[in-house]
Short mmCIF file of C-alpha atoms in Angstrom, two decimals:
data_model
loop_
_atom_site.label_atom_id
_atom_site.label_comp_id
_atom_site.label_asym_id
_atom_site.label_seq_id
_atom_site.Cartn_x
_atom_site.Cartn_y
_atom_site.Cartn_z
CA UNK A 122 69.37 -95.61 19.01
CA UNK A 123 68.15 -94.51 15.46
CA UNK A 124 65.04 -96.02 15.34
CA UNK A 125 64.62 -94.15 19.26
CA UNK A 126 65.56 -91.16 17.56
CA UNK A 127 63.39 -92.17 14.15
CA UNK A 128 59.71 -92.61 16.82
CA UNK A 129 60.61 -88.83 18.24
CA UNK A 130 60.73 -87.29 14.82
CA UNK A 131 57.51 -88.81 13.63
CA UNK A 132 55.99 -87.40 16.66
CA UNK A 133 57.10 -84.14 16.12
CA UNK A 134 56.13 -84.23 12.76
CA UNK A 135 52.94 -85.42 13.72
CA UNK A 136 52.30 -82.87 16.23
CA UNK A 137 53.58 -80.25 14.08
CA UNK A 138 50.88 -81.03 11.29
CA UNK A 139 47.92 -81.28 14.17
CA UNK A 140 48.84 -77.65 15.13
CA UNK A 141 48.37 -76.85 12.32
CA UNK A 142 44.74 -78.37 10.74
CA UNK A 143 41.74 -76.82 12.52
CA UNK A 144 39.06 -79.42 13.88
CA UNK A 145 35.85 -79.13 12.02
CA UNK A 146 33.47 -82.04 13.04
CA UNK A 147 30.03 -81.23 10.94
CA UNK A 148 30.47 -83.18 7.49
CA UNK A 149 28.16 -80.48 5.91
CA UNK A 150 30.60 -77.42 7.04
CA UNK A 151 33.82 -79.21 6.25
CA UNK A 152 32.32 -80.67 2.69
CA UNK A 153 31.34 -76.79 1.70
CA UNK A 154 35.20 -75.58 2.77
CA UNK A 155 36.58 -78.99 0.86
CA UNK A 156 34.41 -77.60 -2.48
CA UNK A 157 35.09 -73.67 -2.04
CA UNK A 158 38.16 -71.95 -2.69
CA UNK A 159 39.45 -68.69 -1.51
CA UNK A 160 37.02 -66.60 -3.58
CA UNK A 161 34.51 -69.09 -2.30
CA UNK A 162 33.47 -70.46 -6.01
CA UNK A 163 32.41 -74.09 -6.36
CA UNK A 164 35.46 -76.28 -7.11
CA UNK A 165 35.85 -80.01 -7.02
CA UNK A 166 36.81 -82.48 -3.76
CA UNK A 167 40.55 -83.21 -3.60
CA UNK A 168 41.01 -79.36 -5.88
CA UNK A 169 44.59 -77.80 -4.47
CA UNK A 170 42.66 -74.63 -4.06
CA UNK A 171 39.68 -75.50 -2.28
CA UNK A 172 39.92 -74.39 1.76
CA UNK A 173 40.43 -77.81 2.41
CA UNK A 174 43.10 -80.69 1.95
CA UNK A 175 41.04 -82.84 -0.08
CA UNK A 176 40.35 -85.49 2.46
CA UNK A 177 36.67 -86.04 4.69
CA UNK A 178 39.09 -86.36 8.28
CA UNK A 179 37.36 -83.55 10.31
CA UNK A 180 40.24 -81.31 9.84
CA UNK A 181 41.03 -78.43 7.42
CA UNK A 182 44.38 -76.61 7.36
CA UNK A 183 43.94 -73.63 9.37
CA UNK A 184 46.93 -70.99 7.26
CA UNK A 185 44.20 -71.65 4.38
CA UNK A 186 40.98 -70.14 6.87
CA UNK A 187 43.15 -67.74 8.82
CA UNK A 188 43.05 -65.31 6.30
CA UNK A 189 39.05 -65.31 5.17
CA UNK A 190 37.00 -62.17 5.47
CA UNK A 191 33.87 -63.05 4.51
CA UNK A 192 32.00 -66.10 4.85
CA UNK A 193 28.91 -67.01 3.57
CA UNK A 194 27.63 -70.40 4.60
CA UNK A 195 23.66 -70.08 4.11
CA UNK A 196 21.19 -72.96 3.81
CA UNK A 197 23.87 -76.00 4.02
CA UNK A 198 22.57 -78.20 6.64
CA UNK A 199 25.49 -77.11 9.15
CA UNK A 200 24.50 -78.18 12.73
CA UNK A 201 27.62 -76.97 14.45
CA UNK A 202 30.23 -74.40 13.36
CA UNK A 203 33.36 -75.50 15.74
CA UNK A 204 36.58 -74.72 14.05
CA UNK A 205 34.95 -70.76 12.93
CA UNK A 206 36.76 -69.48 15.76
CA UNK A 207 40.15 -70.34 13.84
CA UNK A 208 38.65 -67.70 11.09
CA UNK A 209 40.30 -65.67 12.95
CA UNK A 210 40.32 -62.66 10.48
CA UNK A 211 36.19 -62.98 9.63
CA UNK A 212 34.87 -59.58 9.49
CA UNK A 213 31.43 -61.36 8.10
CA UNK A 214 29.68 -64.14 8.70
CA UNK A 215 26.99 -65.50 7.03
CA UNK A 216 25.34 -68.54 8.45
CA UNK A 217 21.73 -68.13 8.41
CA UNK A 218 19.45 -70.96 7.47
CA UNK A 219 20.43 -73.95 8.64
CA UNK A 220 20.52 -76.28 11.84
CA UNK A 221 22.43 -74.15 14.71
CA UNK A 222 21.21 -74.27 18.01
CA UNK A 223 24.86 -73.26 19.49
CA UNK A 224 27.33 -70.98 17.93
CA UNK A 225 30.83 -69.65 19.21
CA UNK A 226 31.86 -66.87 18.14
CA UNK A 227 34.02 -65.37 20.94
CA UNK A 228 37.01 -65.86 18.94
CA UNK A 229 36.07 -63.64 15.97
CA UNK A 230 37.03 -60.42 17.16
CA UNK A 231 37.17 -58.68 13.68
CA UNK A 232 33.74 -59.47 13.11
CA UNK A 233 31.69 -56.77 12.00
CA UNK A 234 28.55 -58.14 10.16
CA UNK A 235 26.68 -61.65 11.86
CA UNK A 236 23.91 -62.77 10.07
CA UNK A 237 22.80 -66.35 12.18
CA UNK A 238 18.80 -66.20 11.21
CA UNK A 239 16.46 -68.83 10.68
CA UNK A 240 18.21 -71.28 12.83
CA UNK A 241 17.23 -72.79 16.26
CA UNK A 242 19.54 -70.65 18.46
CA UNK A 243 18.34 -71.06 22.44
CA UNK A 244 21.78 -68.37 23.41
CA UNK A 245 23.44 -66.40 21.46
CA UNK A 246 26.68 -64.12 23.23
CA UNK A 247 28.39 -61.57 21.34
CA UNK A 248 30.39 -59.71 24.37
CA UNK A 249 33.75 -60.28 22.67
CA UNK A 250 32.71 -58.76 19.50
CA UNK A 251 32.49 -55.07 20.36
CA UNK A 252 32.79 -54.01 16.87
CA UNK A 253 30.03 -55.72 16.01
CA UNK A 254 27.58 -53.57 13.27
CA UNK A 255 25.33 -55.17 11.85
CA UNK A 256 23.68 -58.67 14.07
CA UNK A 257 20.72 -60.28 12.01
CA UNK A 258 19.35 -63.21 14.47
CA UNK A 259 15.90 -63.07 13.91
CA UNK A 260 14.01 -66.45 13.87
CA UNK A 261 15.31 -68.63 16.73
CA UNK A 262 14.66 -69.40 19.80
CA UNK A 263 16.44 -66.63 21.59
CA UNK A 264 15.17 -65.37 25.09
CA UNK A 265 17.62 -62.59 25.27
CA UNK A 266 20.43 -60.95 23.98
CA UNK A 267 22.65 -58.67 25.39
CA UNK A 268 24.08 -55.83 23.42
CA UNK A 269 25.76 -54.11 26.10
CA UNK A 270 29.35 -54.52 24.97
CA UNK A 271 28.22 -53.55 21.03
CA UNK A 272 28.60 -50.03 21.27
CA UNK A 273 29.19 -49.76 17.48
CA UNK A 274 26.35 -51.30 16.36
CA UNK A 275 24.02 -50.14 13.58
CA UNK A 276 21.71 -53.00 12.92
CA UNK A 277 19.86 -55.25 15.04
CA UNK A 278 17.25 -57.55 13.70
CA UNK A 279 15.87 -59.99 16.38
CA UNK A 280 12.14 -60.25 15.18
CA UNK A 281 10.41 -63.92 15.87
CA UNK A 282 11.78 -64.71 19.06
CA UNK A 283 10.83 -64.83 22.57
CA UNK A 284 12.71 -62.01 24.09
CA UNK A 285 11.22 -60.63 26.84
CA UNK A 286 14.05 -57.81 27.59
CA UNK A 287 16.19 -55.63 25.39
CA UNK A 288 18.35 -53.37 26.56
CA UNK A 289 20.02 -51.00 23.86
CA UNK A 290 21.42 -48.02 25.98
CA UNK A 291 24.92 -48.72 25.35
CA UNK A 292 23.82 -48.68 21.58
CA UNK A 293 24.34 -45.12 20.33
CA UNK A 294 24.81 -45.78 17.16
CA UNK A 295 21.85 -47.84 16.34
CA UNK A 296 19.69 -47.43 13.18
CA UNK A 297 17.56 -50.05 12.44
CA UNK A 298 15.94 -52.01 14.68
CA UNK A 299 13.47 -54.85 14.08
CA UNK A 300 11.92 -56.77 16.83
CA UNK A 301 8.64 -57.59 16.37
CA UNK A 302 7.05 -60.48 17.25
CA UNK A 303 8.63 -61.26 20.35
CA UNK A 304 7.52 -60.79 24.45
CA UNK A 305 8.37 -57.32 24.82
CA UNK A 306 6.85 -55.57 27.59
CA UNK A 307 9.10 -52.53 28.20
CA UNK A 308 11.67 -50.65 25.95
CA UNK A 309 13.93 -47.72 26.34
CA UNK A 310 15.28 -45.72 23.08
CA UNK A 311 16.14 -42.72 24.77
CA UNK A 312 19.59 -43.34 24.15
CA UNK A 313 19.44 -43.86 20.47
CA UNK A 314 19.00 -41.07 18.65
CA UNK A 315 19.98 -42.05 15.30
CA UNK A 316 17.06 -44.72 14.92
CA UNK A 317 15.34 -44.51 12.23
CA UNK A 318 14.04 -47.64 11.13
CA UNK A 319 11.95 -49.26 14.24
CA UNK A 320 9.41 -52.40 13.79
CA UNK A 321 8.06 -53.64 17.53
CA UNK A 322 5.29 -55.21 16.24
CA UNK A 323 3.54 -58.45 17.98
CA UNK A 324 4.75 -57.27 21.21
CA UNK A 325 2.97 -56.89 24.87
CA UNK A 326 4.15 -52.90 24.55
CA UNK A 327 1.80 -50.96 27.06
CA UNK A 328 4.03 -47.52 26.25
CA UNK A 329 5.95 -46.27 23.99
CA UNK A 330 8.17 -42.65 24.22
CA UNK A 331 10.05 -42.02 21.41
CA UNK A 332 10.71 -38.32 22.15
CA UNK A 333 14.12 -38.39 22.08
CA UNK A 334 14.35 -40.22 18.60
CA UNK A 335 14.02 -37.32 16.08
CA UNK A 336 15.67 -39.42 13.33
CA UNK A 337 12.92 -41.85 12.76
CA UNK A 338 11.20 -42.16 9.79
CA UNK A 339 9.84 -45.74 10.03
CA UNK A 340 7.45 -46.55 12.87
CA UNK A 341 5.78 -49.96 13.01
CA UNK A 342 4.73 -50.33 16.93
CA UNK A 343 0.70 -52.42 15.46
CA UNK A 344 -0.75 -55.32 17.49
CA UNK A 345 0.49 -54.12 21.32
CA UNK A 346 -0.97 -52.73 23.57
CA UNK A 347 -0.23 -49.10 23.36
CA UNK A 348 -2.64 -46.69 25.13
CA UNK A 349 -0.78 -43.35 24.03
CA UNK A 350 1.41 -42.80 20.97
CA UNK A 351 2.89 -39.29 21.12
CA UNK A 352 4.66 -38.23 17.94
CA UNK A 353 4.60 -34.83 18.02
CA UNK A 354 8.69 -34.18 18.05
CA UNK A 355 9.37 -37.05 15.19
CA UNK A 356 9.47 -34.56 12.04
CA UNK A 357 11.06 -36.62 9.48
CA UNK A 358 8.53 -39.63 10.04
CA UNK A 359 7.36 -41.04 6.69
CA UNK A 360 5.41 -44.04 7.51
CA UNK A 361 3.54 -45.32 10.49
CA UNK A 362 1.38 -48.08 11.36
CA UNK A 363 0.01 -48.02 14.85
CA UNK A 364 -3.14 -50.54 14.39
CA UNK A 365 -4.47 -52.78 16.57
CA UNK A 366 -3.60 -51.38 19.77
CA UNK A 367 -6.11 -49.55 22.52
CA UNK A 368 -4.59 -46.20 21.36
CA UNK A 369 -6.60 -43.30 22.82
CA UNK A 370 -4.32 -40.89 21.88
CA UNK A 371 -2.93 -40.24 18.78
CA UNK A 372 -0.69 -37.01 18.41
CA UNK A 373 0.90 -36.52 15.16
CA UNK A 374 1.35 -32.58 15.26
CA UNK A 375 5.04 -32.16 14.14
CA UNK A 376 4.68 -29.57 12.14
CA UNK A 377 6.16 -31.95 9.18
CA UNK A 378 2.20 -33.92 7.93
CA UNK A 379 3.31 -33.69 4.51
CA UNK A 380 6.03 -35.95 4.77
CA UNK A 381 4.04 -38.52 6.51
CA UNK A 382 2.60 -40.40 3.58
CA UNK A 383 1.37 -43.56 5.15
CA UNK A 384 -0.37 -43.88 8.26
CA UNK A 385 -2.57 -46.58 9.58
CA UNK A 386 -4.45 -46.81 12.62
CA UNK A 387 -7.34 -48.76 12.13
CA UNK A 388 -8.73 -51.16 14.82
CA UNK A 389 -8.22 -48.75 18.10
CA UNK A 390 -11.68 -48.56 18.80
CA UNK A 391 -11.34 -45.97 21.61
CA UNK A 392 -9.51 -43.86 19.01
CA UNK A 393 -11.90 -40.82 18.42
CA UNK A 394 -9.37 -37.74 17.85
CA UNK A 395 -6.29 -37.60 16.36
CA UNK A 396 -3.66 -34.37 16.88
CA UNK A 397 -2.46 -33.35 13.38
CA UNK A 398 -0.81 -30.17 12.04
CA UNK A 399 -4.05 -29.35 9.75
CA UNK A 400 -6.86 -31.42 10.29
CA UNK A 401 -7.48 -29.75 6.41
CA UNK A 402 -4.45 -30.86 4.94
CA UNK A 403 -5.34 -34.84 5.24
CA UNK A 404 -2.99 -37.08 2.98
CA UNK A 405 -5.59 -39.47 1.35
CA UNK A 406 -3.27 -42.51 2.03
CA UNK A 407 -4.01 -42.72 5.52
CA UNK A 408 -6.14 -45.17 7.21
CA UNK A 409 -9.05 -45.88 8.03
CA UNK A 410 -10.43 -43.83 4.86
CA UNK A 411 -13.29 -43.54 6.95
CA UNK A 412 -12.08 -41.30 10.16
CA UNK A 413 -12.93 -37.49 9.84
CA UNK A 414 -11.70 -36.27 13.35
CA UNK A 415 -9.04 -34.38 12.82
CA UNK A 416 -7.80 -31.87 15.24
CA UNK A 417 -4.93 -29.66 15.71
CA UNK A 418 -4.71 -29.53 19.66
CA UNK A 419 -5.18 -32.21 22.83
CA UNK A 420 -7.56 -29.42 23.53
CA UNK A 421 -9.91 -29.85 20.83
CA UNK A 422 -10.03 -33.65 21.71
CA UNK A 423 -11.45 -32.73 25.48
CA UNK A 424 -13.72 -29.80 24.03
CA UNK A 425 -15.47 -32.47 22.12
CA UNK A 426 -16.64 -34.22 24.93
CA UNK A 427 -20.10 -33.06 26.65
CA UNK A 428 -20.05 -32.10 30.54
CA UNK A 429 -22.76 -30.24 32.49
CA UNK A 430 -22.24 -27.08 33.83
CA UNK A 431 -23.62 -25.65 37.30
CA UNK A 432 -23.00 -22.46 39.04
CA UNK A 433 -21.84 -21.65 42.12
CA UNK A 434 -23.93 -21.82 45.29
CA UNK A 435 -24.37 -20.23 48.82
CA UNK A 436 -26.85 -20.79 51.37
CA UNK A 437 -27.05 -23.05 54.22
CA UNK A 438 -27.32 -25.93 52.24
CA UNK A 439 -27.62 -27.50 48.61
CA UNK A 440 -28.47 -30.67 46.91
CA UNK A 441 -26.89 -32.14 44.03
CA UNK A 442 -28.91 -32.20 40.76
CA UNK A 443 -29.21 -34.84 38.39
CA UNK A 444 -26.75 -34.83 35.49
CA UNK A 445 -27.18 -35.60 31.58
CA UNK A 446 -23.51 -35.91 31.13
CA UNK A 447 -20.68 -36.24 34.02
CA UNK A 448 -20.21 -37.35 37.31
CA UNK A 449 -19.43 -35.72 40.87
CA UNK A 450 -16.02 -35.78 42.39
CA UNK A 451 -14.55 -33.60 44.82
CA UNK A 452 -11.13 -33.95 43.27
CA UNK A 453 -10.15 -32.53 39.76
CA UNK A 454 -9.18 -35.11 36.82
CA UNK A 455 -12.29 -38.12 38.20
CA UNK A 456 -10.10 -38.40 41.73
CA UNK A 457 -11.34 -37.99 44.97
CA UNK A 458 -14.57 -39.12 46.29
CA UNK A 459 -17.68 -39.82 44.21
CA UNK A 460 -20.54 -37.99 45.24
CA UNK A 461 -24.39 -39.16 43.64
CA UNK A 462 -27.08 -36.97 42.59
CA UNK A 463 -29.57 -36.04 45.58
CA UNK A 464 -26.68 -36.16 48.34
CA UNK A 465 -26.52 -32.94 50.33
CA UNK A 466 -23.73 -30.74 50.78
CA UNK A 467 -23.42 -29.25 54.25
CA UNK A 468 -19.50 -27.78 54.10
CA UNK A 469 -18.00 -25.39 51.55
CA UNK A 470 -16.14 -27.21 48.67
CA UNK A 471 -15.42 -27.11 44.91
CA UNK A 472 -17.48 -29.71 42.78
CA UNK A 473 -16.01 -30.92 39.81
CA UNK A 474 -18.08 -32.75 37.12
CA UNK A 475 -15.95 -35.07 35.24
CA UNK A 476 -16.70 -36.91 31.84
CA UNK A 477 -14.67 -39.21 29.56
CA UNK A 478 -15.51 -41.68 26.86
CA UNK A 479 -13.49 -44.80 26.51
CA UNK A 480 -11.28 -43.17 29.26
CA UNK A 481 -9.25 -41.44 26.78
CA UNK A 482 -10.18 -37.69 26.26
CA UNK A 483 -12.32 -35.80 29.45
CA UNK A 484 -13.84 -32.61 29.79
CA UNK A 485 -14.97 -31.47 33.42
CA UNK A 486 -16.18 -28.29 34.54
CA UNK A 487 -16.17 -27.18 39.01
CA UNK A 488 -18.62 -25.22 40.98
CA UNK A 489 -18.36 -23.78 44.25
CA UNK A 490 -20.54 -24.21 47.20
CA UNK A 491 -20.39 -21.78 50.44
CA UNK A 492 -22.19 -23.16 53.18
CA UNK A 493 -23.13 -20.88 56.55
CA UNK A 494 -25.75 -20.24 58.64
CA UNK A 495 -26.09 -16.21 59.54
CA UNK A 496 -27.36 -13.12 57.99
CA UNK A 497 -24.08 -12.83 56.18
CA UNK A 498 -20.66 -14.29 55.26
CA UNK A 499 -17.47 -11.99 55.12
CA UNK A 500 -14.49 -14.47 54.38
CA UNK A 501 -11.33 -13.87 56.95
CA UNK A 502 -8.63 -14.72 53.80
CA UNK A 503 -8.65 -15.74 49.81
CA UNK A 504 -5.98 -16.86 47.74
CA UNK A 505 -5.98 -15.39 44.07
CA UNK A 506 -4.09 -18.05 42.24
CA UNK A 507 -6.00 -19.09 39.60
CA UNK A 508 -7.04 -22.70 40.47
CA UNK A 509 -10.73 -21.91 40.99
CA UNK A 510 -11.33 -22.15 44.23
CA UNK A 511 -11.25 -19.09 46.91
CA UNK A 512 -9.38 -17.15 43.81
CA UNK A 513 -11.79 -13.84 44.89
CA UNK A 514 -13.02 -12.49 48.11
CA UNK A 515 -17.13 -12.56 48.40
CA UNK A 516 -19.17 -10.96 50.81
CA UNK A 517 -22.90 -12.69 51.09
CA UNK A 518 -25.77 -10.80 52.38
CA UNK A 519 -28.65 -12.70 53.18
CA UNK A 520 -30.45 -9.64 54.82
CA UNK A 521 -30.16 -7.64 51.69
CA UNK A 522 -29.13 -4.41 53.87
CA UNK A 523 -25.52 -4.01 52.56
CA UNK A 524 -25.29 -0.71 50.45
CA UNK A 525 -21.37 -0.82 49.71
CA UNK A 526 -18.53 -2.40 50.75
CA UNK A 527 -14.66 -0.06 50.46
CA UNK A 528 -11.56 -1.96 50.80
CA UNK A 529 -8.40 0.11 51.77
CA UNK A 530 -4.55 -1.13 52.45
CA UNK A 531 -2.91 -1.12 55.60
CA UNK A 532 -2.28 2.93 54.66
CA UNK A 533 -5.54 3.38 54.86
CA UNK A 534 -5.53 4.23 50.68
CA UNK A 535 -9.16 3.40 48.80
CA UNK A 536 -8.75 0.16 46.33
CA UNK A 537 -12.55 -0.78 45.79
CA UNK A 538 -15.76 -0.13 45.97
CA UNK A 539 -18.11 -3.34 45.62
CA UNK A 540 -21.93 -2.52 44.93
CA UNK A 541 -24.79 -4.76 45.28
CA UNK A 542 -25.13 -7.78 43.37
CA UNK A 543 -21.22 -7.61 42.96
CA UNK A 544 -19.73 -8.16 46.33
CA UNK A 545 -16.78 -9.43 45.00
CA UNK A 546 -12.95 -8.36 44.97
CA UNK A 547 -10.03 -10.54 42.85
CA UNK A 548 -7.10 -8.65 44.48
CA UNK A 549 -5.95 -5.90 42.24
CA UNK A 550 -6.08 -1.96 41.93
CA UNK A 551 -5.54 -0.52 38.87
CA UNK A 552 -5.52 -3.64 36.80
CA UNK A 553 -2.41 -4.35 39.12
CA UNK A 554 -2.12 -7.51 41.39
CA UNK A 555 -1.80 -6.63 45.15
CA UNK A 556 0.95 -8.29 47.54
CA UNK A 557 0.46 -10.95 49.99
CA UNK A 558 -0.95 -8.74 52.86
CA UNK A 559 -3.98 -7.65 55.56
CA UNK A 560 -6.49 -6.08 53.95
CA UNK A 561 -9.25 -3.66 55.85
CA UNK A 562 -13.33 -2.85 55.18
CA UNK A 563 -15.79 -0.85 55.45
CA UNK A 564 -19.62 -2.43 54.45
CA UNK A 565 -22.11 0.34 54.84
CA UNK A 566 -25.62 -1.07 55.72
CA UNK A 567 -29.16 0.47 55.81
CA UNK A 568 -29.46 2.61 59.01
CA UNK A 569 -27.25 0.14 61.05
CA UNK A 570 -23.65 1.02 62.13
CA UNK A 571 -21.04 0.23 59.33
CA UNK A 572 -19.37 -3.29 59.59
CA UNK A 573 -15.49 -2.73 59.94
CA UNK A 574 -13.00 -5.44 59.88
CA UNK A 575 -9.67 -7.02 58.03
CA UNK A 576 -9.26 -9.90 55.68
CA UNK A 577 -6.00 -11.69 54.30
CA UNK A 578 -4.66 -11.73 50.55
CA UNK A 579 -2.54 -14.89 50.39
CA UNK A 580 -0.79 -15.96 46.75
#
């Protein structure tokens, strides 16, 4: 009966002790707790106050790792980290440079700073740490990485990867982000307003809006594919390097130049104008050296660029002139149809001529063409709203008999008088804009009977 007795006791002891070690299988990660104490200086294998018990078995006792804050375990040749969940106080972990290409920390849930870098990481999930601040994981071989459950977090560095979506909208708090060199297509700050450290550089980035982050002050967005970089609401921005993109448009106009000591944004070929608060205040750091085309408005950018003018036509029907710079369209902004010098116009329309370079900036200019076949032309409406076309109502006389033309309101009350060589009316009296109504005339014509009839103001 006592020996029965004796075997129970020994398993209980036995069982007792294995509760307590924690299982640590990678030689390299036990060998640095067996050699580190508490304060985590260098002591000897088999020392009483090294993490460990001072025997290789795999196991270390876990009341001497339960307690650890911080953890610094760079460059040591650790392949896998099992038994870090039993650190079950870590609030950082340091881990970066060595052989990981799995970690778990799901465990850690005090954990505020994770630094796993230049590993070979394929996954990496940090839902259960959602006071997570600062996550350094650059330089793996991470495809994602989802921050969704890190609302605290301040720092993100995930550079040298292949991520191809981030989504940080949960991530208010954020500060500094690095991701460069990754597969990037598409990314949303609009949520994080306190950024203000941001390198997407090496990306496939075709946009970019960073309207809503007024904090920044770093910008490093060079080698995407960026066609548009507006900047005009970032004030406190004190460097930028936008290079090697297809930028056309460059708007740096916040009112704040003089804070913005670096700039680059060389190699954008179709770069010719750049928005700036005074294109005579130009700090002498900025690059290329070379670029003089400094303006203060999109405006000036489109005034720059030639386009022929033509004016308007009536008759019963016109052909379209060569042009030295532009093209026909019969839609503002190059839409529409094209139309090709010599084609003949037979209805009334607005022409626009349309030119751009590098299909950034364009300048276009319109013309109207009336079209009919009588002695004269009295239009039966026009609508005065300011988008040049049918904004005035024009009489044409092809007989030359018309001596004067009144215009009167439903009252009967005098508003104009249109001469010869001015048949033309834009809709107000007194300098004041008339209502949407019926309008009546009067055209007076060389010994012939006066012309009487009523036209339509529509706005």
């Amino acid at each position: 009966m006592f020996k029965k007795y004796h075997f129970f006791y020994l398993v209980l002891i036995s069982l007792s002790g294995f509760s307590q070690n924690t299982f640590v299988p990678d030689d390299n990660f036990e060998m640095y707790l067996e050699t580190h104490n508490s304060n985590f200086d260098l002591v000897s294998l088999g020392d009483p106050n090294s993490l460990g018990d001072g025997i290789m078995n795999d196991n270390i006792p876990t009341n001497k790792i339960n307690t650890i804050l911080s953890i610094d375990l760079e460059n040591n040749n650790i392949a896998d980290l099992t038994g870090i969940e039993d650190f079950s106080e870590l609030v950082e972990l340091y881990c970066q440079n060595n052989n990981l290409t799995t970690i778990n920390i799901a465990q850690n849930l005090k954990l505020r700073t994770f630094w796993c870098f230049d590993n070979s990481l394929s996954s990496l999930d940090i839902a259960q740490n959602i006071i997570l601040r600062a996550l350094a994981c650059h330089n793996n071989n991470l495809n994602n990485i989802n921050t969704s459950n890190n609302p605290e977090l301040r720092v993100l560095a995930c550079e040298n990867n292949q991520i191809t979506n981030l989504n940080l909208s949960n991530n208010i708090e954020l500060n500094r982000l690095t991701c460069s060199n990754n597969l990037l297509s598409v990314l949303n700050l609009n949520n994080n307003l306190n950024l203000n450290y941001f390198d997407c550089s090496f990306n496939l980035l075709n946009e970019l809006n960073l309207t809503n982050n007024i904090s920044l002050g770093t910008l490093i967005c060079s080698n995407n594919n960026l066609s548009e970089l507006d900047l005009s609401n970032n004030p406190n921005l004190l460097l930028l390097e936008c290079h090697n993109n297809q930028l056309c448009n460059l708007n740096v106009n916040s009112g704040n130049n003089d804070r913005l000591t670096s700039l680059d944004f060389s190699s954008n070929p179709g770069l010719t104008c750049v928005i700036v608060d005074s294109p005579n205040s130009i700090n002498s750091n900025w690059q290329p050296i070379s670029f003089t085309n400094y303006v203060s408005s999109a405006e000036e950018c489109s005034n720059q660029i030639l386009v022929d003018e033509l004016d308007n036509f009536v008759g019963t029907s016109y052909t379209l002139p060569s042009l030295l710079n532009g093209m026909y369209y019969t839609e503002s902004g190059g839409n529409g149809t094209q139309l090709f010098p010599g084609q003949a116009i037979l209805t009334s329309q607005t022409i626009y001529i349309y030119n751009s370079v590098n299909d950034c900036y364009f300048n276009e200019s319109s013309f109207n063409i009336t079209i009919f076949s009588g002695e004269y032309l009295i239009p039966k409406f026009f609508t005065p709203n300011n988008d040049n076309y049918n904004d005035t109502w024009i009489v044409y006389d092809s007989t030359g008999m018309f001596t004067s033309i009144n215009i009167f309101d439903r009252y009967g009350k005098l508003l104009k008088t249109l001469l010869p060589g001015n048949f033309e009316w834009d809709g107000r009296f007194n300098g004041n804009l008339m209502e949407t109504n019926d309008y009546w005339f009067v055209i007076n014509r060389d010994a012939n009977i006066p012309l009487k009839g009523h036209f339509t103001l529509k706005r």
